[in-house]
Short mmCIF file of C-alpha atoms and ligand atoms in Angstrom, two decimals:
data_model
loop_
_atom_site.label_atom_id
_atom_site.label_comp_id
_atom_site.label_asym_id
_atom_site.label_seq_id
_atom_site.Cartn_x
_atom_site.Cartn_y
_atom_site.Cartn_z
CA MET A 324 49.04 6.58 -1.00
CA GLU A 325 45.66 5.18 0.02
CA LYS A 326 43.46 3.20 -2.37
CA LYS A 327 41.05 6.12 -2.88
CA ASP A 328 43.33 9.10 -3.37
CA ILE A 329 44.88 11.25 -6.10
CA PHE A 330 48.30 12.40 -7.37
CA TYR A 331 49.45 15.99 -6.93
CA PRO A 332 51.86 18.08 -8.99
CA ASP A 333 55.30 18.72 -7.45
CA THR A 334 54.91 22.48 -7.46
CA VAL A 335 51.80 24.61 -7.04
CA PRO A 336 51.17 28.33 -7.60
CA ILE A 337 50.75 30.79 -4.71
CA LEU A 338 47.25 32.20 -4.19
CA LEU A 339 46.17 33.58 -7.58
CA TYR A 340 44.20 36.39 -5.97
CA ASN A 341 43.65 38.67 -8.99
CA LYS A 342 42.88 35.73 -11.28
CA HIS A 343 40.15 34.55 -8.89
CA ILE A 344 38.58 38.02 -8.84
CA GLU A 345 38.59 38.01 -12.65
CA TYR A 346 36.94 34.56 -12.66
CA LEU A 347 34.32 35.52 -10.06
CA LYS A 348 33.37 38.70 -11.91
CA HIS A 349 33.12 36.74 -15.15
CA VAL A 350 30.73 34.09 -13.76
CA SER A 351 28.66 36.63 -11.75
CA CYS A 352 28.19 39.07 -14.59
CA SER A 353 24.84 39.40 -16.42
CA SER A 354 26.54 38.67 -19.76
CA TYR A 355 27.45 35.17 -18.46
CA GLY A 356 23.69 34.46 -18.50
CA ASN A 357 23.84 33.10 -22.06
CA SER A 358 26.42 30.42 -21.32
CA TYR A 359 25.61 26.71 -21.15
CA ASP A 360 27.05 26.47 -17.62
CA PHE A 361 24.72 29.23 -16.43
CA LYS A 362 21.60 27.81 -18.04
CA SER A 363 22.26 24.27 -16.81
CA THR A 364 22.49 25.42 -13.17
CA GLU A 365 19.06 27.08 -12.90
CA SER A 366 17.94 24.59 -10.23
CA ILE A 367 20.57 25.95 -7.82
CA ARG A 368 20.64 29.57 -9.05
CA MET A 369 19.98 31.30 -5.71
CA SER A 370 22.81 29.43 -3.99
CA GLY A 371 25.08 30.13 -6.97
CA ILE A 372 24.53 33.87 -6.52
CA TYR A 373 25.27 33.55 -2.79
CA TRP A 374 28.56 31.66 -3.48
CA CYS A 375 29.68 34.29 -6.02
CA LEU A 376 28.75 37.35 -3.97
CA THR A 377 30.36 35.99 -0.80
CA ALA A 378 33.55 35.13 -2.67
CA LEU A 379 33.56 38.58 -4.31
CA ASP A 380 33.11 40.16 -0.89
CA ILE A 381 35.96 38.29 0.80
CA THR A 382 38.20 39.26 -2.13
CA HIS A 383 37.26 42.95 -1.59
CA SER A 384 35.62 43.20 -4.99
CA LEU A 385 31.87 43.07 -4.26
CA LYS A 386 31.19 46.82 -4.14
CA GLU A 387 32.86 47.46 -7.47
CA PHE A 388 31.00 44.55 -9.09
CA LEU A 389 27.58 45.61 -7.77
CA GLN A 390 27.95 49.15 -9.12
CA LYS A 391 28.72 47.97 -12.65
CA PRO A 392 25.96 48.45 -15.24
CA ALA A 393 24.20 45.15 -15.99
CA ASN A 394 24.02 43.96 -19.62
CA ASN A 395 26.36 46.80 -20.56
CA SER A 396 23.47 49.26 -20.17
CA ASP A 397 23.31 52.33 -17.95
CA SER A 398 19.74 51.76 -16.88
CA ILE A 399 20.29 49.09 -14.23
CA SER A 400 23.26 48.05 -12.11
CA GLU A 401 24.38 44.47 -11.37
CA GLU A 402 23.08 45.02 -7.83
CA GLU A 403 19.60 46.05 -9.06
CA ARG A 404 19.54 43.07 -11.43
CA ILE A 405 20.33 40.68 -8.58
CA VAL A 406 17.79 42.27 -6.21
CA ASN A 407 15.08 42.15 -8.93
CA PHE A 408 15.82 38.47 -9.51
CA LEU A 409 15.70 37.72 -5.79
CA LEU A 410 12.35 39.49 -5.32
CA GLN A 411 10.91 37.55 -8.26
CA CYS A 412 11.88 34.32 -6.43
CA TYR A 413 10.13 35.48 -3.23
CA ASN A 414 6.95 33.41 -3.08
CA PRO A 415 3.61 34.29 -1.40
CA ASP A 416 4.22 31.55 1.23
CA GLY A 417 7.19 33.59 2.53
CA GLY A 418 9.94 31.31 1.20
CA PHE A 419 12.26 31.62 -1.78
CA GLY A 420 12.70 29.32 -4.75
CA ALA A 421 16.02 28.63 -6.50
CA ALA A 422 14.87 30.59 -9.58
CA VAL A 423 11.82 32.46 -10.86
CA GLY A 424 8.72 30.22 -10.78
CA HIS A 425 10.35 27.58 -8.55
CA ASP A 426 8.65 26.44 -5.32
CA SER A 427 9.96 27.70 -2.00
CA HIS A 428 12.66 25.57 -0.43
CA MET A 429 14.64 25.81 2.79
CA LEU A 430 18.02 25.70 0.94
CA TYR A 431 17.23 28.66 -1.31
CA THR A 432 15.49 30.58 1.46
CA LEU A 433 18.76 30.53 3.42
CA SER A 434 20.75 31.55 0.31
CA ALA A 435 18.31 34.42 -0.34
CA VAL A 436 18.56 35.62 3.27
CA GLN A 437 22.37 35.42 3.07
CA ILE A 438 22.30 37.53 -0.12
CA LEU A 439 19.96 40.04 1.49
CA VAL A 440 22.22 40.47 4.53
CA LEU A 441 25.30 40.75 2.28
CA LEU A 442 23.60 43.50 0.27
CA ARG A 443 22.02 45.08 3.38
CA LYS A 444 18.60 44.78 1.73
CA LEU A 445 16.60 42.89 4.37
CA ASP A 446 14.15 45.79 4.57
CA LEU A 447 12.85 44.86 1.10
CA VAL A 448 11.20 41.68 2.45
CA ASP A 449 8.83 40.75 5.26
CA LYS A 450 11.21 39.11 7.76
CA HIS A 451 8.33 37.71 9.87
CA LYS A 452 6.75 36.11 6.80
CA ILE A 453 10.04 34.34 5.99
CA ALA A 454 10.30 33.17 9.61
CA ARG A 455 6.68 31.90 9.50
CA PHE A 456 7.49 29.89 6.35
CA ILE A 457 10.46 28.32 8.15
CA SER A 458 8.36 27.52 11.22
CA THR A 459 5.79 25.64 9.10
CA LEU A 460 8.55 23.19 8.10
CA GLN A 461 9.33 21.97 11.63
CA GLN A 462 8.11 18.43 12.35
CA VAL A 463 6.89 16.99 15.68
CA ASP A 464 10.29 15.36 16.35
CA GLY A 465 12.02 18.74 16.02
CA SER A 466 13.50 18.06 12.55
CA PHE A 467 12.86 20.30 9.53
CA ALA A 468 11.59 19.43 6.07
CA GLY A 469 13.09 21.08 3.00
CA ASP A 470 9.72 22.17 1.66
CA ASN A 471 5.97 21.75 2.11
CA LYS A 472 5.57 19.41 -0.88
CA TYR A 473 7.98 16.49 -0.59
CA SER A 474 8.80 16.81 3.12
CA GLU A 475 12.32 15.39 2.84
CA ILE A 476 14.00 15.48 6.28
CA ASP A 477 17.71 16.30 6.53
CA SER A 478 19.93 17.88 9.20
CA ARG A 479 20.93 20.39 6.48
CA PHE A 480 17.43 21.85 6.77
CA SER A 481 17.78 22.14 10.57
CA PHE A 482 20.84 24.31 9.95
CA CYS A 483 19.09 26.37 7.26
CA ALA A 484 16.13 27.02 9.60
CA ILE A 485 18.19 28.03 12.64
CA ALA A 486 20.72 30.06 10.59
CA CYS A 487 17.92 31.92 8.74
CA LEU A 488 16.11 32.83 11.94
CA TYR A 489 19.38 34.02 13.46
CA LEU A 490 20.31 36.15 10.43
CA LEU A 491 16.80 37.64 10.49
CA SER A 492 17.36 38.39 14.22
CA LEU A 493 14.18 36.41 14.95
CA LEU A 494 15.54 33.30 16.66
CA ASP A 495 14.41 34.47 20.11
CA ALA A 496 11.13 36.01 18.94
CA PHE A 497 10.21 32.74 17.19
CA ASP A 498 11.17 30.47 20.11
CA LEU A 499 7.93 28.87 21.35
CA GLN A 500 9.56 28.06 24.69
CA LYS A 501 9.99 31.79 25.30
CA HIS A 502 6.70 32.82 23.66
CA PRO A 503 4.31 29.88 24.26
CA SER A 504 1.17 31.79 23.27
CA SER A 505 2.60 32.86 19.90
CA PRO A 506 0.67 31.41 16.90
CA PHE A 507 3.94 30.80 14.98
CA GLY A 508 7.35 29.69 16.09
CA ILE A 509 9.75 26.79 16.43
CA ASP A 510 10.64 24.52 19.32
CA THR A 511 14.38 25.21 19.57
CA ASN A 512 14.97 22.53 22.23
CA LYS A 513 13.37 19.89 20.01
CA ALA A 514 15.43 21.14 17.04
CA VAL A 515 18.59 20.62 19.11
CA ASP A 516 17.42 17.19 20.33
CA PHE A 517 16.88 16.04 16.74
CA VAL A 518 20.37 17.20 15.70
CA LEU A 519 21.91 15.41 18.70
CA LYS A 520 20.17 12.20 17.59
CA CYS A 521 21.97 12.48 14.22
CA GLN A 522 25.36 11.92 15.93
CA ASN A 523 26.91 8.47 15.38
CA PHE A 524 29.22 6.29 17.50
CA ASP A 525 32.22 7.55 15.47
CA GLY A 526 31.52 11.15 16.55
CA GLY A 527 30.28 12.33 13.14
CA PHE A 528 26.75 13.35 12.12
CA GLY A 529 24.45 12.15 9.35
CA THR A 530 21.37 13.43 7.51
CA VAL A 531 18.91 11.70 9.91
CA PRO A 532 19.40 9.52 13.02
CA GLY A 533 21.31 6.34 12.07
CA SER A 534 22.61 7.56 8.70
CA GLU A 535 26.31 7.59 7.75
CA SER A 536 28.53 10.35 9.13
CA HIS A 537 29.40 12.97 6.51
CA ALA A 538 31.52 16.12 6.91
CA GLY A 539 28.85 18.30 5.25
CA GLN A 540 26.26 17.17 7.78
CA VAL A 541 28.78 17.71 10.59
CA TYR A 542 29.06 21.38 9.58
CA CYS A 543 25.26 21.72 9.63
CA CYS A 544 24.80 19.98 13.00
CA ILE A 545 27.70 21.78 14.69
CA GLY A 546 26.35 25.02 13.23
CA VAL A 547 22.95 24.41 14.88
CA LEU A 548 24.60 23.52 18.20
CA THR A 549 26.85 26.60 18.02
CA ILE A 550 24.03 29.04 17.24
CA THR A 551 21.80 27.56 19.96
CA ARG A 552 24.72 27.41 22.45
CA ALA A 553 24.37 23.65 22.90
CA LEU A 554 27.85 22.58 21.78
CA HIS A 555 28.68 21.38 25.31
CA LYS A 556 26.20 18.52 24.76
CA ILE A 557 28.60 16.55 22.51
CA ASP A 558 31.98 14.85 22.82
CA THR A 559 34.07 17.52 21.08
CA ASP A 560 37.34 15.55 20.93
CA LEU A 561 35.73 12.45 19.41
CA LEU A 562 34.18 14.52 16.62
CA ALA A 563 37.35 16.61 16.05
CA TRP A 564 39.34 13.36 15.72
CA TRP A 565 36.87 12.04 13.09
CA LEU A 566 37.16 15.35 11.22
CA CYS A 567 40.99 15.19 11.24
CA GLU A 568 40.84 11.65 9.88
CA ARG A 569 39.35 13.19 6.73
CA GLN A 570 42.86 14.36 5.72
CA LEU A 571 44.39 11.98 3.16
CA PRO A 572 48.02 10.87 3.40
CA SER A 573 48.83 11.10 -0.32
CA GLY A 574 52.09 12.53 -1.67
CA ARG A 575 52.85 15.58 0.40
CA LEU A 576 49.69 14.92 2.42
CA GLY A 577 46.82 17.19 1.79
CA GLY A 578 43.19 17.16 0.80
CA LEU A 579 40.18 16.24 2.88
CA ASN A 580 37.38 13.84 2.00
CA GLY A 581 33.82 13.96 3.35
CA ARG A 582 33.75 10.39 4.71
CA PRO A 583 36.04 7.34 4.81
CA GLU A 584 37.12 5.75 1.51
CA LYS A 585 36.16 8.79 -0.58
CA LEU A 586 38.25 11.11 -2.75
CA PRO A 587 39.43 14.51 -1.47
CA ASP A 588 37.47 17.59 -2.55
CA VAL A 589 38.18 21.28 -1.92
CA CYS A 590 34.67 21.87 -0.57
CA TYR A 591 35.52 19.75 2.48
CA CYS A 592 38.12 22.36 3.38
CA TRP A 593 35.09 24.41 4.32
CA TRP A 594 32.85 21.78 5.90
CA VAL A 595 35.73 20.28 7.94
CA LEU A 596 37.73 23.42 8.80
CA SER A 597 34.71 25.52 9.79
CA SER A 598 33.54 22.65 12.03
CA LEU A 599 36.99 22.37 13.64
CA LYS A 600 36.98 26.13 14.14
CA MET A 601 33.57 25.99 15.86
CA LEU A 602 34.94 23.17 18.05
CA GLY A 603 38.11 25.15 18.87
CA ARG A 604 40.28 22.41 17.29
CA LEU A 605 41.44 24.03 14.04
CA HIS A 606 45.06 23.55 15.11
CA TRP A 607 44.61 19.74 14.94
CA ILE A 608 44.77 19.69 11.13
CA ASN A 609 47.99 19.60 9.06
CA LYS A 610 47.70 23.14 7.71
CA GLU A 611 50.71 23.16 5.37
CA ALA A 612 49.51 20.07 3.52
CA LEU A 613 45.99 21.41 3.14
CA ILE A 614 47.19 24.79 1.86
CA PHE A 615 49.24 22.88 -0.72
CA TYR A 616 46.14 20.92 -1.79
CA ILE A 617 43.91 24.00 -2.22
CA ARG A 618 46.60 25.84 -4.19
CA ALA A 619 46.99 22.81 -6.45
CA CYS A 620 43.28 23.06 -7.33
CA GLN A 621 43.58 26.62 -8.74
CA ASP A 622 43.31 27.19 -12.49
CA PRO A 623 46.27 29.42 -13.44
CA GLU A 624 44.69 30.33 -16.80
CA THR A 625 41.09 31.21 -16.00
CA GLY A 626 41.30 31.67 -12.24
CA GLY A 627 38.83 29.84 -10.00
CA ILE A 628 39.24 26.69 -7.91
CA SER A 629 38.06 23.14 -8.64
CA ASP A 630 37.33 20.08 -6.46
CA ARG A 631 40.59 18.28 -7.41
CA PRO A 632 43.76 19.32 -9.29
CA GLY A 633 43.10 19.62 -13.03
CA ASP A 634 39.28 19.57 -12.85
CA CYS A 635 37.00 22.39 -14.05
CA CYS A 636 36.51 25.34 -11.69
CA ASP A 637 33.15 26.51 -10.42
CA PRO A 638 31.87 29.16 -7.96
CA PHE A 639 31.05 26.56 -5.23
CA HIS A 640 34.63 25.25 -5.01
CA THR A 641 36.10 28.73 -5.54
CA LEU A 642 34.24 30.10 -2.50
CA PHE A 643 35.04 27.13 -0.27
CA GLY A 644 38.69 27.00 -1.39
CA LEU A 645 39.19 30.69 -0.66
CA ALA A 646 37.25 30.47 2.61
CA GLY A 647 39.35 27.44 3.60
CA LEU A 648 42.59 29.34 2.94
CA GLN A 649 41.27 32.24 5.01
CA LEU A 650 40.45 29.93 7.96
CA LEU A 651 43.94 28.42 7.64
CA GLY A 652 45.48 31.90 7.90
CA ALA A 653 47.07 31.40 4.48
CA ALA A 654 45.53 34.35 2.64
CA SER A 655 46.10 37.75 4.22
CA GLU A 656 44.54 39.30 1.09
CA LEU A 657 41.11 37.94 2.07
CA GLN A 658 38.53 39.36 4.49
CA GLU A 659 37.83 37.29 7.58
CA ILE A 660 35.04 34.73 7.11
CA ASN A 661 32.57 33.68 9.80
CA ALA A 662 32.80 29.90 10.33
CA VAL A 663 29.13 29.43 11.24
CA PHE A 664 27.34 31.38 8.51
CA CYS A 665 29.98 31.37 5.75
CA LEU A 666 29.60 35.14 5.42
CA PRO A 667 32.22 37.86 5.87
CA GLN A 668 32.76 38.42 9.60
CA TYR A 669 31.93 42.15 9.31
CA VAL A 670 28.46 41.25 7.96
CA VAL A 671 27.72 38.95 10.93
CA ASP A 672 29.10 41.57 13.35
CA ALA A 673 26.76 44.20 11.87
CA ILE A 674 23.72 41.92 12.34
CA GLU A 675 24.69 41.24 15.95
CA GLU A 676 25.21 44.95 16.65
CA ASP A 677 21.80 45.84 15.12
CA CYS A 678 20.17 43.08 17.16
CA CYS A 679 21.78 44.35 20.41
CA LEU A 680 20.64 47.89 19.64
CA ASP A 681 17.06 46.68 19.01
CA GLN A 682 17.10 44.79 22.32
CA LEU A 683 18.40 47.86 24.17
CA ARG A 684 15.68 50.03 22.58
CA ALA A 685 12.97 47.52 23.51
CA HIS A 686 14.28 47.37 27.08
CA ARG A 687 14.36 51.17 27.31
CA ASP A 688 10.81 51.51 25.91
CA LYS A 689 9.51 48.87 28.35
CA ASN A 690 11.05 50.69 31.32
CA ALA A 691 9.73 54.05 30.13
CA LYS A 692 6.11 52.79 30.22
C1 LIG B 1684 25.89 28.40 4.53
C2 LIG B 1684 27.81 27.21 3.46
C3 LIG B 1684 26.38 27.19 3.83
C4 LIG B 1684 25.61 26.10 3.56
C5 LIG B 1684 24.17 25.95 3.87
C6 LIG B 1684 23.15 23.24 2.43
C7 LIG B 1684 24.08 23.43 3.55
C8 LIG B 1684 23.86 24.59 4.49
C9 LIG B 1684 25.11 22.62 3.75
C10 LIG B 1684 25.43 21.45 2.90
C11 LIG B 1684 26.34 20.53 3.64
C12 LIG B 1684 26.69 19.32 2.81
C13 LIG B 1684 25.85 18.13 2.96
C14 LIG B 1684 27.77 19.37 2.00
C15 LIG B 1684 28.27 18.27 1.19
C16 LIG B 1684 28.15 18.59 -0.25
C17 LIG B 1684 28.70 17.51 -1.12
C18 LIG B 1684 29.92 17.78 -1.87
C19 LIG B 1684 28.10 16.35 -1.20
C20 LIG B 1684 28.62 15.30 -2.06
O1 LIG B 1684 28.28 14.08 -1.51
P1 LIG B 1684 28.75 12.79 -2.26
O2 LIG B 1684 28.27 11.60 -1.54
O3 LIG B 1684 30.29 13.02 -2.21
O4 LIG B 1684 28.39 12.90 -3.71
P2 LIG B 1684 31.46 12.26 -1.50
O5 LIG B 1684 32.50 13.32 -1.33
O6 LIG B 1684 30.96 11.73 -0.18
O7 LIG B 1684 31.87 11.22 -2.46
#
């Protein structure tokens, strides 16, 4: 066992599918709103809703949950409650805050857009206004700030910007290279150049050029390069090797850490596996050992998945544990997940089909003139 590692139990349960659905419904439900855990997570509320709804969807239980009456009343469904909350977080600048009254931020704008596409409710918002908000956050070097107030720069925000524009089907329309006279837009080439500068000698990526490689940042940077079709610009094998080195050799092998000398954590099953999938190197990881690790992090009593065996469960680790098992092909009960957007594959397919249809219609109308 390495210096920074953990012990595992000898036996672990199989995937506790029904227990996880129970847990997810419990923490997503309006009646959970009075709990300490709920109140203390207000600053990340929008992302919390995205994690829960995505996990409910890949466990085939979203529809049923959304139709339930909220607060045990007949007047409003859980879906209406969530949509009302989301619209209250939609700010006049076009972005979304984490909760009602919070300033717009790139992180929560992506979560809100992900929720809207999951619920098929994008028509409730002004897509162009959201895209304009995102475009105002691009800096001269191509990077993106998280908000207009503190201007923190991070490759996470590059991913949020590019992923949002793609999910809104506005990535092309907002590309200044393609529409140079447009008053709003982003420079996609510069966005890619910035992300490429975040790659280190070890193959990994950091928050900004020169900062330490971290698996979470790798996911974001590889996501940007995948969406913009620029993945060929990096040394794939070097990065895939660094990602595989995240697997710790403890006990029966297993969990992944986010950077050298750190403890394993279930969330890296997502950040590392989705990156390997985008790179076409998912088969490089020891799948059996990782499946064992994720299963060991399940709570057999309450359902839900935690970061490490025996810790408390939460929606973040539950989503990424389930999504990791799905990518590993170890959970036939789950719906396929898209490795770039962390949304059910059928949701991403529907967006791409709608976008193709719109392009065909535009082409037909242009030719008819
Ligand atoms: C669509 C899934 C999705 C995400 C949106 C915000 C974002 C894009 C990605 C975040 C990527 C990231 C940086 C993940 C890492 C999260 C994490 C557990 C950070 C913990 O960092 P440390 O330093 O932990 O506290 P370690 O494990 O290094 O000790």
